[in-house]
mmCIF file of the C-alpha atoms, coordinates in Angstrom:
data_MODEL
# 
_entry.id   MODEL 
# 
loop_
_atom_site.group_PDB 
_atom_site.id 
_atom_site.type_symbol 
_atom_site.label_atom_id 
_atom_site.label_alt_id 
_atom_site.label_comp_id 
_atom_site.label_asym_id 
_atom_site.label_entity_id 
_atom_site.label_seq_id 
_atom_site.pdbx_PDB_ins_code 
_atom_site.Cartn_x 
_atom_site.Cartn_y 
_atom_site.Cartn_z 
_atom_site.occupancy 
_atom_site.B_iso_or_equiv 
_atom_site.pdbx_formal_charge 
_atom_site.auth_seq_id 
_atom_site.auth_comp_id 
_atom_site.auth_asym_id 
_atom_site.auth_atom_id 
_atom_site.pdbx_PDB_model_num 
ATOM 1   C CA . UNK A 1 1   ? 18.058  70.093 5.575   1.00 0.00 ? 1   UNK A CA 1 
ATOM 2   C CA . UNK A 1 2   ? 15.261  68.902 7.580   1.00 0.00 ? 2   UNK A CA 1 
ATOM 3   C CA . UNK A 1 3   ? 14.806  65.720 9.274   1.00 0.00 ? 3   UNK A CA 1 
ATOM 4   C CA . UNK A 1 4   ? 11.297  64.591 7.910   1.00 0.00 ? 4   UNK A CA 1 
ATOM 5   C CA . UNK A 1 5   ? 10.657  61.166 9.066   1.00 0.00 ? 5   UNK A CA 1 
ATOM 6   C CA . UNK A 1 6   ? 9.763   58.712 6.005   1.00 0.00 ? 6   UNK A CA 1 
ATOM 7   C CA . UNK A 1 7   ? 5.730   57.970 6.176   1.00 0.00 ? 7   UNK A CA 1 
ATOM 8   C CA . UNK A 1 8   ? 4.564   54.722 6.146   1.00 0.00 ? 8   UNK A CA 1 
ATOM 9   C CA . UNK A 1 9   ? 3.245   52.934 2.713   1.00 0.00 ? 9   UNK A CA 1 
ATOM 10  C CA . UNK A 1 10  ? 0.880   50.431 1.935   1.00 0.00 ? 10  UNK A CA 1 
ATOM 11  C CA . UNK A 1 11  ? 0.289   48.144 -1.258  1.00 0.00 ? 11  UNK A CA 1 
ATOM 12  C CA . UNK A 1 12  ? -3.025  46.354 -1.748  1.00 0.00 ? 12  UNK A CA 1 
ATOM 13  C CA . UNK A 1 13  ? -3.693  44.634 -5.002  1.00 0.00 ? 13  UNK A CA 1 
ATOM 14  C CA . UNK A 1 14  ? -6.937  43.431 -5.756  1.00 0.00 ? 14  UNK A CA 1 
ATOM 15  C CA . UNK A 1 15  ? -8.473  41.112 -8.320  1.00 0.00 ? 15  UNK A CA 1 
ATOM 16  C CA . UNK A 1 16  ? -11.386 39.761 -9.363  1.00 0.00 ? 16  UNK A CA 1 
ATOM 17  C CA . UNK A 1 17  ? -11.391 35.876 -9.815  1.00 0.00 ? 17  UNK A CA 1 
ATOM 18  C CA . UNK A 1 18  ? -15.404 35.438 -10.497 1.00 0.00 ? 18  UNK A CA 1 
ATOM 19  C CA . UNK A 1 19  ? -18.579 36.907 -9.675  1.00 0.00 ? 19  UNK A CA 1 
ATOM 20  C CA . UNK A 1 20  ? -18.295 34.977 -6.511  1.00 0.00 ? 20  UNK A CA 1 
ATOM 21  C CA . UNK A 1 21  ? -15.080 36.057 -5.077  1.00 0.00 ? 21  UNK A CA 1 
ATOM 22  C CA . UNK A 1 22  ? -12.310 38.054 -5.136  1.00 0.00 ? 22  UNK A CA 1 
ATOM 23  C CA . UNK A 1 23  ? -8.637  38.330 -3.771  1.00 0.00 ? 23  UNK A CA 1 
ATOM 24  C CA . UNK A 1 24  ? -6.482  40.739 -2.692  1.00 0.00 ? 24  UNK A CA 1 
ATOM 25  C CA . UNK A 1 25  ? -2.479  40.394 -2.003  1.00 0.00 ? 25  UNK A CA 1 
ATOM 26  C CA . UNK A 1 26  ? -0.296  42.141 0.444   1.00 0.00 ? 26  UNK A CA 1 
ATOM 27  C CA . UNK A 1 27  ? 3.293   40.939 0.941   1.00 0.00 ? 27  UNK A CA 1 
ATOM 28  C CA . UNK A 1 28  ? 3.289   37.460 1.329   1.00 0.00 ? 28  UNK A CA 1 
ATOM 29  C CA . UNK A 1 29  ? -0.263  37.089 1.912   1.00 0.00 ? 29  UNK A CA 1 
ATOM 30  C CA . UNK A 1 30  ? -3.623  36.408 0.349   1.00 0.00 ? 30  UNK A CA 1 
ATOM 31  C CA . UNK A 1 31  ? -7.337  36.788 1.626   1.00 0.00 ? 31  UNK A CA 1 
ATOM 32  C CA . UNK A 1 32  ? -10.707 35.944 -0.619  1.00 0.00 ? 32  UNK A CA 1 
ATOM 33  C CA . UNK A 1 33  ? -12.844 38.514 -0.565  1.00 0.00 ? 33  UNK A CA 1 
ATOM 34  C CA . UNK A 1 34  ? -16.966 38.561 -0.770  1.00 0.00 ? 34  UNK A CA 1 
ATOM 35  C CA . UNK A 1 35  ? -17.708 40.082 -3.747  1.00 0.00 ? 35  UNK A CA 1 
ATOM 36  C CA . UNK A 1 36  ? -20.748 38.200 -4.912  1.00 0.00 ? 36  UNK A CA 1 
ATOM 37  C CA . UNK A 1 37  ? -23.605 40.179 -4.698  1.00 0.00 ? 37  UNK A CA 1 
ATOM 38  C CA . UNK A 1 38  ? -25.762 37.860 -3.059  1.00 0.00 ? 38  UNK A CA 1 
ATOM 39  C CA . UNK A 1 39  ? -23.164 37.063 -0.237  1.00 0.00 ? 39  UNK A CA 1 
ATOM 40  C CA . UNK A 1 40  ? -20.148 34.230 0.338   1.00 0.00 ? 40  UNK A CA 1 
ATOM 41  C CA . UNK A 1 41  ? -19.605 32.776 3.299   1.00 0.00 ? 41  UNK A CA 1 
ATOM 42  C CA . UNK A 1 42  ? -16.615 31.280 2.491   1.00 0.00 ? 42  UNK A CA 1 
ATOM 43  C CA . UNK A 1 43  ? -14.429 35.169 2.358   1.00 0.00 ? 43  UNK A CA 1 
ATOM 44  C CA . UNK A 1 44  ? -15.307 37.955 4.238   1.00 0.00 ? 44  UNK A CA 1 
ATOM 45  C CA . UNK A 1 45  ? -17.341 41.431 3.026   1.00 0.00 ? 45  UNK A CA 1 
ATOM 46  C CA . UNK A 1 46  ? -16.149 44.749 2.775   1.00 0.00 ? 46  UNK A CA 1 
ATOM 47  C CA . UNK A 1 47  ? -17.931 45.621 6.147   1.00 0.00 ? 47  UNK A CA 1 
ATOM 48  C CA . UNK A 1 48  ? -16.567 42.879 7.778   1.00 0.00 ? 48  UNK A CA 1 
ATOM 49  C CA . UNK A 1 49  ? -13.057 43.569 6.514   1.00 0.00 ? 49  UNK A CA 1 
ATOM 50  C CA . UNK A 1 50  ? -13.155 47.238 7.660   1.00 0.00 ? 50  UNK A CA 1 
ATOM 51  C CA . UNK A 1 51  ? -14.409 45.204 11.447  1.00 0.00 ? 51  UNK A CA 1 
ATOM 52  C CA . UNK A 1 52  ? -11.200 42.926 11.055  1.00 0.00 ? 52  UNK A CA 1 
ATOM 53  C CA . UNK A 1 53  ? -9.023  45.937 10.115  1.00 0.00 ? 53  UNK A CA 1 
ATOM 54  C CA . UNK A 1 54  ? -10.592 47.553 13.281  1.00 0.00 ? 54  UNK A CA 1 
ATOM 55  C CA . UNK A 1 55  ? -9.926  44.911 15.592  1.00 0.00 ? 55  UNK A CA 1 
ATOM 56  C CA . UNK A 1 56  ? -6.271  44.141 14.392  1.00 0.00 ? 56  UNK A CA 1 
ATOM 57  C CA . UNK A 1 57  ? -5.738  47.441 14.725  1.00 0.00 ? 57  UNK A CA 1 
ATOM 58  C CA . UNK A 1 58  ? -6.589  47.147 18.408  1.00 0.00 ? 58  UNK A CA 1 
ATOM 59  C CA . UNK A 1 59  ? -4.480  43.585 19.019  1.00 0.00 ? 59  UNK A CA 1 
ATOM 60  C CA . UNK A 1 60  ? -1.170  45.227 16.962  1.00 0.00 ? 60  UNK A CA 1 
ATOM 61  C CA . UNK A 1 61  ? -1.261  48.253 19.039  1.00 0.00 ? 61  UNK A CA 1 
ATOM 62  C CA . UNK A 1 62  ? -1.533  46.590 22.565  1.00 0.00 ? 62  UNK A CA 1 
ATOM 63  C CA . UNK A 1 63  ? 1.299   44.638 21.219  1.00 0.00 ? 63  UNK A CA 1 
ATOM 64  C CA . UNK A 1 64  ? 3.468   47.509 20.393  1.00 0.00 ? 64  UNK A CA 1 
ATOM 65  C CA . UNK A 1 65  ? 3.085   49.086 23.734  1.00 0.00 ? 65  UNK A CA 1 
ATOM 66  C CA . UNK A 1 66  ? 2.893   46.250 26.470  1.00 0.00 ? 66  UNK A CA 1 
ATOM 67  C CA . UNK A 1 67  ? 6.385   45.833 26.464  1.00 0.00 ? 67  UNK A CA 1 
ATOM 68  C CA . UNK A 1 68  ? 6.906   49.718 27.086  1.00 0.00 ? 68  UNK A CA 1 
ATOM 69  C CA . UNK A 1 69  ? 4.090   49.146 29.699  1.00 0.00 ? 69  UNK A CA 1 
ATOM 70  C CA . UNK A 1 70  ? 5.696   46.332 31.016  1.00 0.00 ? 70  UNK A CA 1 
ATOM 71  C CA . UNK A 1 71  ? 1.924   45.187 30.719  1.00 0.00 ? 71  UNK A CA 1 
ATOM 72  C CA . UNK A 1 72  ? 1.672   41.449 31.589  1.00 0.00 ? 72  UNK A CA 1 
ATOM 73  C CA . UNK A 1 73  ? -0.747  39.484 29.277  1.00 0.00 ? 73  UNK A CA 1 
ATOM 74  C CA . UNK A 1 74  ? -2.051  35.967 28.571  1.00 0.00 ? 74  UNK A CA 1 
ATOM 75  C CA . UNK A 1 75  ? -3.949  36.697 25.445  1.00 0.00 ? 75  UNK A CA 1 
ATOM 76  C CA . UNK A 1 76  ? -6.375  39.384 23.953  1.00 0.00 ? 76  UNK A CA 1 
ATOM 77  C CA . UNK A 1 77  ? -10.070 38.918 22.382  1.00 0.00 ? 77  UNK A CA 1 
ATOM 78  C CA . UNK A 1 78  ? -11.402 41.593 20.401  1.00 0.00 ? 78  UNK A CA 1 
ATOM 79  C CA . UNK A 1 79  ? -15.281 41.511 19.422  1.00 0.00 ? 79  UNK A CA 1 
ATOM 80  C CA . UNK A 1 80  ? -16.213 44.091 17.283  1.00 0.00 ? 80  UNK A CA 1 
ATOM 81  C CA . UNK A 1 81  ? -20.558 44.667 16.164  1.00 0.00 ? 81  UNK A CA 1 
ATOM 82  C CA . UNK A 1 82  ? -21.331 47.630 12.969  1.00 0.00 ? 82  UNK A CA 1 
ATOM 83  C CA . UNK A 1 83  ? -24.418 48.706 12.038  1.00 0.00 ? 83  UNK A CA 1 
ATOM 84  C CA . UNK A 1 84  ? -25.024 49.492 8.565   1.00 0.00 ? 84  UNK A CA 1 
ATOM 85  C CA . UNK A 1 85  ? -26.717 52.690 7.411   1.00 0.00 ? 85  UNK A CA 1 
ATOM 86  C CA . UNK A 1 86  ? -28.515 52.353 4.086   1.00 0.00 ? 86  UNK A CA 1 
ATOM 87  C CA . UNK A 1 87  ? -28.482 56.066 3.037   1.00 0.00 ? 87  UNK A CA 1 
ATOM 88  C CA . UNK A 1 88  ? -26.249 57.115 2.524   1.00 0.00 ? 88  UNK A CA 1 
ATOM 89  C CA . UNK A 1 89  ? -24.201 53.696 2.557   1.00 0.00 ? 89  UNK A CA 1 
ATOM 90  C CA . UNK A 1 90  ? -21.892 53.898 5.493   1.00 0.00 ? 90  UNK A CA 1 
ATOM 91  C CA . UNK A 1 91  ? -21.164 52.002 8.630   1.00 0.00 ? 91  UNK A CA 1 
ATOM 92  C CA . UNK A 1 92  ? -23.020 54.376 11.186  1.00 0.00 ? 92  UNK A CA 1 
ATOM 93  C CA . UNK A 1 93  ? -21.588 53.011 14.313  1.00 0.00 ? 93  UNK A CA 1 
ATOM 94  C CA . UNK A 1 94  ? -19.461 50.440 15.670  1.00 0.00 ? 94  UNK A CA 1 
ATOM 95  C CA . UNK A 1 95  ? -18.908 49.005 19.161  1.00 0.00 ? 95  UNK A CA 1 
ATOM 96  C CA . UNK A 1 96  ? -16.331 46.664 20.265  1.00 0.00 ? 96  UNK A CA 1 
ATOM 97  C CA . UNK A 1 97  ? -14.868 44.502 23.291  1.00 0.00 ? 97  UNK A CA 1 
ATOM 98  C CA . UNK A 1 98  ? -11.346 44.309 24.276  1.00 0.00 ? 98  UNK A CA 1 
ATOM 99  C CA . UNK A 1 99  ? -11.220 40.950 26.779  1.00 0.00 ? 99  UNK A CA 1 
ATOM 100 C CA . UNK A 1 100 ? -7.757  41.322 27.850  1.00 0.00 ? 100 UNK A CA 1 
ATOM 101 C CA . UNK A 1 101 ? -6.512  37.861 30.392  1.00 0.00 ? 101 UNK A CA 1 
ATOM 102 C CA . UNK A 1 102 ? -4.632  39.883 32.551  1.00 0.00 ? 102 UNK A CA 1 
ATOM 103 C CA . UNK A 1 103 ? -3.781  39.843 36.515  1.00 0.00 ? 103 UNK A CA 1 
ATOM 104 C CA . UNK A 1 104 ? -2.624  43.897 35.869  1.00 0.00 ? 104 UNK A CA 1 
ATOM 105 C CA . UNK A 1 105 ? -5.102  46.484 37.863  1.00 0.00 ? 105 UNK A CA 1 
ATOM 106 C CA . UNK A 1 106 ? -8.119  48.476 36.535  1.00 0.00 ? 106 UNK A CA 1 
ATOM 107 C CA . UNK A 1 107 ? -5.838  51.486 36.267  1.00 0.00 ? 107 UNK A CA 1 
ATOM 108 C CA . UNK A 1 108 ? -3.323  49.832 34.099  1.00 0.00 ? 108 UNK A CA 1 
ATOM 109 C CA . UNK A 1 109 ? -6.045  48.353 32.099  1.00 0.00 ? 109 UNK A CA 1 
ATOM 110 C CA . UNK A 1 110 ? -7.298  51.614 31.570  1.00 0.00 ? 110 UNK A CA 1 
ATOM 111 C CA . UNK A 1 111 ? -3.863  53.220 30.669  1.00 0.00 ? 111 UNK A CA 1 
ATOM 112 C CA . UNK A 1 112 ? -3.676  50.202 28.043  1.00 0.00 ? 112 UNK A CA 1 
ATOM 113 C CA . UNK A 1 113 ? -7.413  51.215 26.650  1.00 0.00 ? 113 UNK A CA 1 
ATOM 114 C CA . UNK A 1 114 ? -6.476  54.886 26.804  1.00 0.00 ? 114 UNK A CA 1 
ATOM 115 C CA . UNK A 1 115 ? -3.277  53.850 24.259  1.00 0.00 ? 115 UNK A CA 1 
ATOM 116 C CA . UNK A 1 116 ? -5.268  51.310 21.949  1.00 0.00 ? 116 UNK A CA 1 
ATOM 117 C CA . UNK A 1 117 ? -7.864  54.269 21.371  1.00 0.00 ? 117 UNK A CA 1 
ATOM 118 C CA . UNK A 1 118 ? -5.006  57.028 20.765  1.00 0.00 ? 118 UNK A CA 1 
ATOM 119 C CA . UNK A 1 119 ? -2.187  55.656 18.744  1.00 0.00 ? 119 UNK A CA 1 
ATOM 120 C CA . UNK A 1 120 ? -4.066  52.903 16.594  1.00 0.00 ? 120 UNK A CA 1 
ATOM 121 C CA . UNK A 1 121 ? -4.120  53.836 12.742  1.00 0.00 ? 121 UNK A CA 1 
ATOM 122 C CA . UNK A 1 122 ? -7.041  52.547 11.653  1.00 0.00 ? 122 UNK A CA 1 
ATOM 123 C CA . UNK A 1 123 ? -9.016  53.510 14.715  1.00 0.00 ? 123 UNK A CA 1 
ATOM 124 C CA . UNK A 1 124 ? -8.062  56.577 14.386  1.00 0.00 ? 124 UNK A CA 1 
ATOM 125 C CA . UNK A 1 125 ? -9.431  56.593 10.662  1.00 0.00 ? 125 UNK A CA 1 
ATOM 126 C CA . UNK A 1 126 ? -12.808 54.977 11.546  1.00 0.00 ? 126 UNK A CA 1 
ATOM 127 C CA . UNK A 1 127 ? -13.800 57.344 14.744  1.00 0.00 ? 127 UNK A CA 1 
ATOM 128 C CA . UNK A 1 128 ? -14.107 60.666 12.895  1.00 0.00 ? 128 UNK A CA 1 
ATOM 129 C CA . UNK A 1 129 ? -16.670 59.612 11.015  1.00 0.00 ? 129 UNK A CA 1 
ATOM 130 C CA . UNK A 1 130 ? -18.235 56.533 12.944  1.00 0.00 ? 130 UNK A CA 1 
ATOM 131 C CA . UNK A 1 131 ? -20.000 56.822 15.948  1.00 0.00 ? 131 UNK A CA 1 
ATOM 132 C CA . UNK A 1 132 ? -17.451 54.328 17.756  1.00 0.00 ? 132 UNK A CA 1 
ATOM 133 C CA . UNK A 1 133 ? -17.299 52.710 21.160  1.00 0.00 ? 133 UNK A CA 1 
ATOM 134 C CA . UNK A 1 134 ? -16.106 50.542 23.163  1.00 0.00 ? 134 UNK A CA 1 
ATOM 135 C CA . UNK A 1 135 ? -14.636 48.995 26.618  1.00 0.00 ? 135 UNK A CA 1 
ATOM 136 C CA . UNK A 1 136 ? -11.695 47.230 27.823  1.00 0.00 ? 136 UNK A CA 1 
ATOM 137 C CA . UNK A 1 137 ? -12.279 44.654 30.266  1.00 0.00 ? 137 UNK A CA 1 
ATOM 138 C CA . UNK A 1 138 ? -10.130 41.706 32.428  1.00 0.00 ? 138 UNK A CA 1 
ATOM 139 C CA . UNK A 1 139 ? -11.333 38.034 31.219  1.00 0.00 ? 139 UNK A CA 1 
ATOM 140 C CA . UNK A 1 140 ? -13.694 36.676 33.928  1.00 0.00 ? 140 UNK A CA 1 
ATOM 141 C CA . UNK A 1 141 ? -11.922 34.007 35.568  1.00 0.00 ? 141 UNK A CA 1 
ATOM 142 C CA . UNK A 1 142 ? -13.937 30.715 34.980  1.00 0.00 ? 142 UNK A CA 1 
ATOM 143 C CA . UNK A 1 143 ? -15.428 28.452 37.775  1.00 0.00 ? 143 UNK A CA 1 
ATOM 144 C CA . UNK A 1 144 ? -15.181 24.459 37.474  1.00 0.00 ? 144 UNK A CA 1 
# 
């Protein structure tokens, strides 16, 4: 007998409500989706979606491994910018910035970039085939 760890599983249904919007349901939880051709601003796009994916990806993994870090954190920001190819449709590259409010050094801040960029699933999906980028940096203090 081997001792094959059990993968992980997701379930994502999807419907269509109108031409305007759709909706898609995960556990507990809903989120409207733009579906209308001409654009909602009321849910957000594919595109944006995959972005939001992206940078929750980021802010769950620096939560799974602070407290192996013993990383010391206020909060976490995480701005993420695509750029849409037309042909073939595809989201060519993507750049992001991790504002971490931190009084840890550079080096650990690093070491806490270094583990966002290697164990984060969906980050890990997006690279290979995006052009993706991005830096880690300490919130600037503000002056009154």
């Amino acid at each position: 007998m081997t001792d094959t760890p059990t993968k992980m599983q997701f379930h994502v249904v999807s419907h269509r409500e109108s031409a305007h919007i759709s909706s898609s349901i995960c556990k507990n939880a809903q989120i409207d989706l733009d579906t209308d051709l001409a654009g909602n601003p009321d849910a957000f796009n594919p595109a944006e979606l995959l972005l939001a994916a992206l940078s929750a990806c980021m802010i769950k993994g620096i939560e799974r491994v602070t407290p192996i870090l013993k990383f010391e954190l206020r909060g976490v920001e995480v701005q993420v910018q695509g750029v849409r190819q037309d042909v073939p449709p595809r989201m060519e590259s993507i750049r992001y910035e991790i504002v971490v409010d931190t009084d840890e050094s550079d080096r650990r801040l690093e070491l806490l970039h270094d583990n966002v960029k290697k164990y984060g699933t969906v980050f890990n999906t997006v690279a290979p085939g995006t052009d993706l980028s991005g830096v880690m940096r300490r919130r600037s203090e503000t002056l009154d």
